[in-house]
Coordinates of C-alpha atoms in Angstrom, one line a residue:
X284 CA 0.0 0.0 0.0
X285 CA 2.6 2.3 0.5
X286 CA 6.3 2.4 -0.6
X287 CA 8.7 2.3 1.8
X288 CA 10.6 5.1 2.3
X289 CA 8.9 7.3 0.1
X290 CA 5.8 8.5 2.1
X291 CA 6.3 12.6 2.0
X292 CA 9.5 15.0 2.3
X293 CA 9.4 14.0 6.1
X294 CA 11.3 10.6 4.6
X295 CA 13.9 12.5 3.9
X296 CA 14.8 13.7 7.3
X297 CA 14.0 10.9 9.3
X298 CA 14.8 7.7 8.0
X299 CA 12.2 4.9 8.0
X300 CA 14.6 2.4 9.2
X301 CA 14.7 4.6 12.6
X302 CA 11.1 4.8 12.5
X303 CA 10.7 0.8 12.3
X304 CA 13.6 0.6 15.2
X305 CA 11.6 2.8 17.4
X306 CA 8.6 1.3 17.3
X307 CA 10.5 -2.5 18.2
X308 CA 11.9 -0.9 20.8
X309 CA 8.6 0.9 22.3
X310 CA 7.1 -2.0 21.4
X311 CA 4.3 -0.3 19.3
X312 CA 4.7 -1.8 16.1
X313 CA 1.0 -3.6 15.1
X314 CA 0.5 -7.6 15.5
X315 CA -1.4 -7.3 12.0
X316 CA -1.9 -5.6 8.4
X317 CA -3.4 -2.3 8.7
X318 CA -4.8 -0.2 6.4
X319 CA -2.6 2.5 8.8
X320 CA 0.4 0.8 9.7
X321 CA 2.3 2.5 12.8
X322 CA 5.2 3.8 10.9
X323 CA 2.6 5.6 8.4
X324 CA 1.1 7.3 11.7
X325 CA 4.4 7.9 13.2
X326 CA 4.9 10.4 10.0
X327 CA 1.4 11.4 9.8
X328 CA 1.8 12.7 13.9
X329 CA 4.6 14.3 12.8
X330 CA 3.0 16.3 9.6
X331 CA 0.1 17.9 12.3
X332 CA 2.8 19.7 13.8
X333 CA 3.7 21.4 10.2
X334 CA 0.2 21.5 9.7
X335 CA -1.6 22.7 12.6
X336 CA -4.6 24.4 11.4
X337 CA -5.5 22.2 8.9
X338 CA -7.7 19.4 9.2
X339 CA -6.8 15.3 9.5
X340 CA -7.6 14.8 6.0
X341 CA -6.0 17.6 4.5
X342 CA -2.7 16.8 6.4
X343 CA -3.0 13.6 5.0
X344 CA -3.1 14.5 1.9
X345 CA -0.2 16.8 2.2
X346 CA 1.7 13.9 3.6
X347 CA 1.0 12.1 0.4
X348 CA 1.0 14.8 -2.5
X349 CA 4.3 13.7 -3.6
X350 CA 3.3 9.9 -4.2
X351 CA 2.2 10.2 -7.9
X352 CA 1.5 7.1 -9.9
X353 CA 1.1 5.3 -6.4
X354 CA -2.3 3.9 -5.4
X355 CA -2.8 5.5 -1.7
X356 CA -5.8 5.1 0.2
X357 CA -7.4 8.4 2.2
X358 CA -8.6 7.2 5.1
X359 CA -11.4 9.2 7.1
X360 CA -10.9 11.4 9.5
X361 CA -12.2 9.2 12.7
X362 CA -9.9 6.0 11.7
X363 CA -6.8 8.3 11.5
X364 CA -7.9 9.6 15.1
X365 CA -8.4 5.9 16.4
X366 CA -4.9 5.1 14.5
X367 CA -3.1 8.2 16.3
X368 CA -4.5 6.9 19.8
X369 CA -3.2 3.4 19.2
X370 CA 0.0 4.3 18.2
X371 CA 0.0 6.1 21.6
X372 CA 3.0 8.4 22.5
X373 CA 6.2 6.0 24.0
X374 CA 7.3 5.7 20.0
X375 CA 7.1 10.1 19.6
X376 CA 8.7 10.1 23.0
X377 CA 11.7 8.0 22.0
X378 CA 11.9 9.2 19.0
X379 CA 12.6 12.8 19.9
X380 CA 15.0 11.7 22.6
X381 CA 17.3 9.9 19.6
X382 CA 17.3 13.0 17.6
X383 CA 17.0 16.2 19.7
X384 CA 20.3 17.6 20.2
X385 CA 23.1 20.4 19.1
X386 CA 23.9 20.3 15.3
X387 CA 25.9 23.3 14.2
X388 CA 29.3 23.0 13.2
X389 CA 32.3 25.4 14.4
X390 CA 31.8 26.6 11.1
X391 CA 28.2 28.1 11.2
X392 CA 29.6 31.0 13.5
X393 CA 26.3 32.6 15.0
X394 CA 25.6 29.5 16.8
X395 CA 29.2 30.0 19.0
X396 CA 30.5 33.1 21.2
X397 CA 33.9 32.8 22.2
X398 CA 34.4 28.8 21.4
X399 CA 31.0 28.3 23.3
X400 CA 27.7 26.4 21.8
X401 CA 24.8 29.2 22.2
X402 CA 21.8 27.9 23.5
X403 CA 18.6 29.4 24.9
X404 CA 15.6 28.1 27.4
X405 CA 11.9 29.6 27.2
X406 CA 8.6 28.7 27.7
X407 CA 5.0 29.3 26.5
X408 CA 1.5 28.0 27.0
X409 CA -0.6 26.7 24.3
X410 CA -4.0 25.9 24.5
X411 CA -5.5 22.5 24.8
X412 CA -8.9 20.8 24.0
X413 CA -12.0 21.5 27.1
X414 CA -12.2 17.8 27.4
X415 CA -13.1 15.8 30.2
X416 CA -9.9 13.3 29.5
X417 CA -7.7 16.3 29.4
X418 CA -9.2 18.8 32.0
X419 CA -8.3 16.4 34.6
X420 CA -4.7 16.8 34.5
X421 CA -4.9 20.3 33.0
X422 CA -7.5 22.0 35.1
X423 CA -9.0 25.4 33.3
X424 CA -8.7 29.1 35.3
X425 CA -11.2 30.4 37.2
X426 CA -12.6 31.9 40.2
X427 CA -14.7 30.4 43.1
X428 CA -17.8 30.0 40.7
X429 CA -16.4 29.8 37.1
X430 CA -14.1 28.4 35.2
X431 CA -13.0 30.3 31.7
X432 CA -10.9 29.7 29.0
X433 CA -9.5 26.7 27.9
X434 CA -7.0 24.5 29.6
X435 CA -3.7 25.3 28.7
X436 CA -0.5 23.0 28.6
X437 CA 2.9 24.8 29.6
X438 CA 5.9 24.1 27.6
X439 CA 9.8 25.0 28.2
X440 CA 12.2 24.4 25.3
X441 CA 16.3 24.2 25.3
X442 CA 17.5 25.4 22.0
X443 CA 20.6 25.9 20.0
X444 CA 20.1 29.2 19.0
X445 CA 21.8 29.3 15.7
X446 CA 19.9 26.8 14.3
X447 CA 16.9 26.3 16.3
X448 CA 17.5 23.0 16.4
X449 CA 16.0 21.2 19.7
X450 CA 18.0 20.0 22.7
X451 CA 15.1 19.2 25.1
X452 CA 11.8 20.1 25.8
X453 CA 9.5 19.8 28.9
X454 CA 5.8 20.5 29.5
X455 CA 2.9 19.7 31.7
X456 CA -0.1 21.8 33.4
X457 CA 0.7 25.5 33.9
X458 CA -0.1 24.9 37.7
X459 CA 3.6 24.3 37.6
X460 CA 5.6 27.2 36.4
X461 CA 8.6 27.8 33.6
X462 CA 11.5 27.3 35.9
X463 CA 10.0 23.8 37.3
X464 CA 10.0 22.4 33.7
X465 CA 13.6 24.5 32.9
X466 CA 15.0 22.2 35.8
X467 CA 14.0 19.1 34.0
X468 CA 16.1 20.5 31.3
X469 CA 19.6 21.3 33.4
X470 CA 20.9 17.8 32.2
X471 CA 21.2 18.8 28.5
X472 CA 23.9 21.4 29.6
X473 CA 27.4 21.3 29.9
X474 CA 31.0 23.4 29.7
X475 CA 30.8 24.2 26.1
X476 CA 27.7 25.8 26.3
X477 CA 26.5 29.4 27.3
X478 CA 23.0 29.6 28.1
X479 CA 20.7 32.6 27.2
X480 CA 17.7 33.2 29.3
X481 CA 14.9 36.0 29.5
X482 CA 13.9 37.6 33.3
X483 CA 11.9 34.7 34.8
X484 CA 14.9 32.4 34.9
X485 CA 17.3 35.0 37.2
X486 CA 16.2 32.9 40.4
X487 CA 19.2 31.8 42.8
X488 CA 18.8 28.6 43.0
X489 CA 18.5 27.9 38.8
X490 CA 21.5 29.9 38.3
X491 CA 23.5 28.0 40.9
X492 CA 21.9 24.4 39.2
X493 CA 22.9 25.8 36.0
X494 CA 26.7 26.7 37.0
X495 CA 26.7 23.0 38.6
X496 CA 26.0 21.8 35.2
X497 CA 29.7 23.4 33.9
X498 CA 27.8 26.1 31.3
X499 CA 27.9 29.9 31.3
X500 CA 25.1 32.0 31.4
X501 CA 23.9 35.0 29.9
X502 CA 19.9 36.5 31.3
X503 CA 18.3 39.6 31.8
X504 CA 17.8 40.5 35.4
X505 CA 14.1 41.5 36.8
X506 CA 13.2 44.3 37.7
X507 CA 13.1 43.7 41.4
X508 CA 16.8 42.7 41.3
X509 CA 18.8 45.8 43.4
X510 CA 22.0 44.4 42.6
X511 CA 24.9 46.2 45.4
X512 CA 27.8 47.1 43.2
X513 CA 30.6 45.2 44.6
X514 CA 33.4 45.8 42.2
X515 CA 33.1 48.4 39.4
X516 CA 35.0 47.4 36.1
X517 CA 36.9 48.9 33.2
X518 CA 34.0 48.5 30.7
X519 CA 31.4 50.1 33.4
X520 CA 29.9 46.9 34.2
X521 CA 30.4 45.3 37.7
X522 CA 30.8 42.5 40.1
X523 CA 28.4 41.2 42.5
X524 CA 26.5 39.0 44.8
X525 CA 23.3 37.1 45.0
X526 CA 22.2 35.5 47.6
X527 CA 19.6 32.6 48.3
X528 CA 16.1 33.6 49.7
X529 CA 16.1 30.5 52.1
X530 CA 18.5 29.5 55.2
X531 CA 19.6 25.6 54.1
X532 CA 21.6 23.3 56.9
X533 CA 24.6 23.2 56.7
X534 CA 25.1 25.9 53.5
X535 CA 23.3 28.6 55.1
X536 CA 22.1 31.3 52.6
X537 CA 24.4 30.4 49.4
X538 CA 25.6 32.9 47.0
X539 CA 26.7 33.2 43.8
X540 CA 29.1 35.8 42.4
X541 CA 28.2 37.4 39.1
X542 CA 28.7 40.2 36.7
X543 CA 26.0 43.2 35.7
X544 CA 26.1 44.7 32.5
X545 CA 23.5 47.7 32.1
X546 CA 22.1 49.0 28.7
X547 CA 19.7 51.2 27.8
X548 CA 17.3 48.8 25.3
X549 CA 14.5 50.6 23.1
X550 CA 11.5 48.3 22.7
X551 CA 9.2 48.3 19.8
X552 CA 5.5 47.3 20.6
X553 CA 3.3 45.6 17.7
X554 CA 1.4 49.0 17.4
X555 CA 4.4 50.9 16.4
X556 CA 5.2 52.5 19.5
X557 CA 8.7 52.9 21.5
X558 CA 9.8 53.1 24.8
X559 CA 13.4 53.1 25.8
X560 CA 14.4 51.2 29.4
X561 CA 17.3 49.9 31.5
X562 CA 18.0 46.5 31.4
X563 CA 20.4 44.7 33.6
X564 CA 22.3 41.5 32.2
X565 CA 23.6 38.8 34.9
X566 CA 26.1 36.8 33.8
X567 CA 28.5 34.1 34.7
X568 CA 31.4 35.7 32.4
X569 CA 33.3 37.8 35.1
X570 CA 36.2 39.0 33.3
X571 CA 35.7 41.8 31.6
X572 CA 38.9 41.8 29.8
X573 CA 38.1 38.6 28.0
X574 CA 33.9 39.2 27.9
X575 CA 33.6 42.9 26.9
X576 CA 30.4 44.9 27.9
X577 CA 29.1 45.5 24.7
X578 CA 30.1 41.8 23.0
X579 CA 27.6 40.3 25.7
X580 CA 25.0 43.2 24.8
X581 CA 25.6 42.1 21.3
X582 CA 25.0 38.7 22.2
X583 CA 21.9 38.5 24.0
X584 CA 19.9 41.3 21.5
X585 CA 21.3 38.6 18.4
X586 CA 20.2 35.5 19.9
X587 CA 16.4 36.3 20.9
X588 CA 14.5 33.8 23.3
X589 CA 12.7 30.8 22.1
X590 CA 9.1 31.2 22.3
X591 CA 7.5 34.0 19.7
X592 CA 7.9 37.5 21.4
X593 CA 5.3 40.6 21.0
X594 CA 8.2 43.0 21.5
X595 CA 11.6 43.5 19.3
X596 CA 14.8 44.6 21.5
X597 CA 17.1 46.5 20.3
X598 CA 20.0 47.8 22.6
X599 CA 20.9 51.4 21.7
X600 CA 23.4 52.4 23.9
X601 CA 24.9 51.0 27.6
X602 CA 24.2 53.3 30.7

């Protein structure tokens, strides 16, 4: 019924011998003929991601456009729903934990600063069916009477920034927040990485996890954040501490030692308008000799977070 090999472009990226090897080793592979064997619905799972506003059908036939002179079968849109639910998810999951992972070369230059692998964490929220099989485990907002909206499903993402290309990914209900999923994350890091971060992820103890790990990072402070200027450098940054917020036994309230860089950043809203603020960087590269001020501005304004942003930064000039 269908060719191996040869069902769609996605073929071309991931081979079907992979496929086949993934679904042995989930154990997922069907005990009989189908009209929708599992490695079809492996790729047809994988073409609703491309194709997310369209409907089963038309992904289907998308996935099969390029199949001319080949007798293919369109199956309706219910049996590709019960063929997606028996497949399940252990083959997806596996799948993405062979081939997530770094693939820029020291050639492709944007994706390095300094001999280091740029790589950024994010999260978003993305709205889920109002089902009773999902609301369960992602409960909908609301107030002591009503719920509103739909449920929504929180997702973190580690990715090499010059290529996009995933490293890891985490999600779950939003009653957890970003830096709970980033932890789950922390083993994809190592030495030759720096890590780029937006203002949720300047908390203590993720910082200190994420030093543990080997890599460097690079993050915009919140607002909050009254850093104490400890050492003033050369380049008009400076050196300094922060602390834990809780007393632990036997470590008392740790600290961590890192470097401020201040620039003036002018954002541009959707609606056209500007406003120009201070941002503070916190970083992990103290010396300023070998990490100028404005290389690290340069750095975090060129390599953007992951998840879509409503506001462009542009840094104009350092405090």
């Amino acid at each position: 019924m269908y060719t191996p090999g040869h069902l769609g472009e996605l073929t071309q990226v991931i081979d079907p011998q992979l496929v086949d090897a993934v679904l042995d080793e989930t154990g997922s592979r069907e005990r009989r003929v189908r009209l929708l064997p599992a490695r079809v619905v492996v790729y047809f799972v994988l073409a609703l991601a491309f194709f997310e506003r369209s409907s089963y059908q038309a992904v289907w036939d998308k996935l099969c456009a390029g199949l001319c002179g080949i007798a293919v079968a369109r199956p309706c849109a219910s049996s590709l729903s019960r063929a997606r639910r028996r497949l399940g998810s252990a083959p997806l999951r596996r799948l993405f934990e062979i081939l997530a992972g770094p693939v820029a070369t020291r050639a492709q230059a944007s994706s390095f600063y300094r001999g280091l692998r740029v790589v950024a964490v994010d999260g978003t929220a993305l709205s889920i069916p109002d089902e009773e099989a999902v609301t369960w485990r992602f409960p909908k907002h609301g107030g002591e009477v009503l719920e509103f909206g739909y449920p929504l499903l929180r997702l973190v993402a580690l990715v090499e920034c010059g290529t996009r290309a995933l490293l890891g990914a985490a999600f779950g209900p939003d009653t957890t927040g970003e830096l709970g999923y980033a932890r789950r994350l922390l083993g994809q890091l190592d030495a030759s990485m720096v890590l780029l971060a937006d203002a949720y992820y300047d908390a203590f103890d993720f910082l200190e996890a994420v030093t543990g790990t080997g890599a460097s990072f690079l993050l915009r402070s919140t607002r909050k954040r009254r850093p104490t200027v400890r050492r003033p450098l050369p380049d008009g940054s400076y050196l300094t501490t922060i602390c834990a917020g809780k007393y632990k036994a036997g470590r008392g309230y740790g600290r961590l030692e890192v470097r401020i860089v201040e620039a003036w950043m002018t954002v541009t809203l959707d609606d056209g308008t500007r406003r120009t603020e201070l941002w503070r960087l916190m970083t992990s590269f103290l010396d300023a000799d070998r990490y100028p001020a404005h290389e690290l501005i340069a750095l975090y304004h060129c390599t953007p977070p992951v998840a879509p942003q409503s506001q462009r930064r542009a840094p104009s000039s350092r405090a």
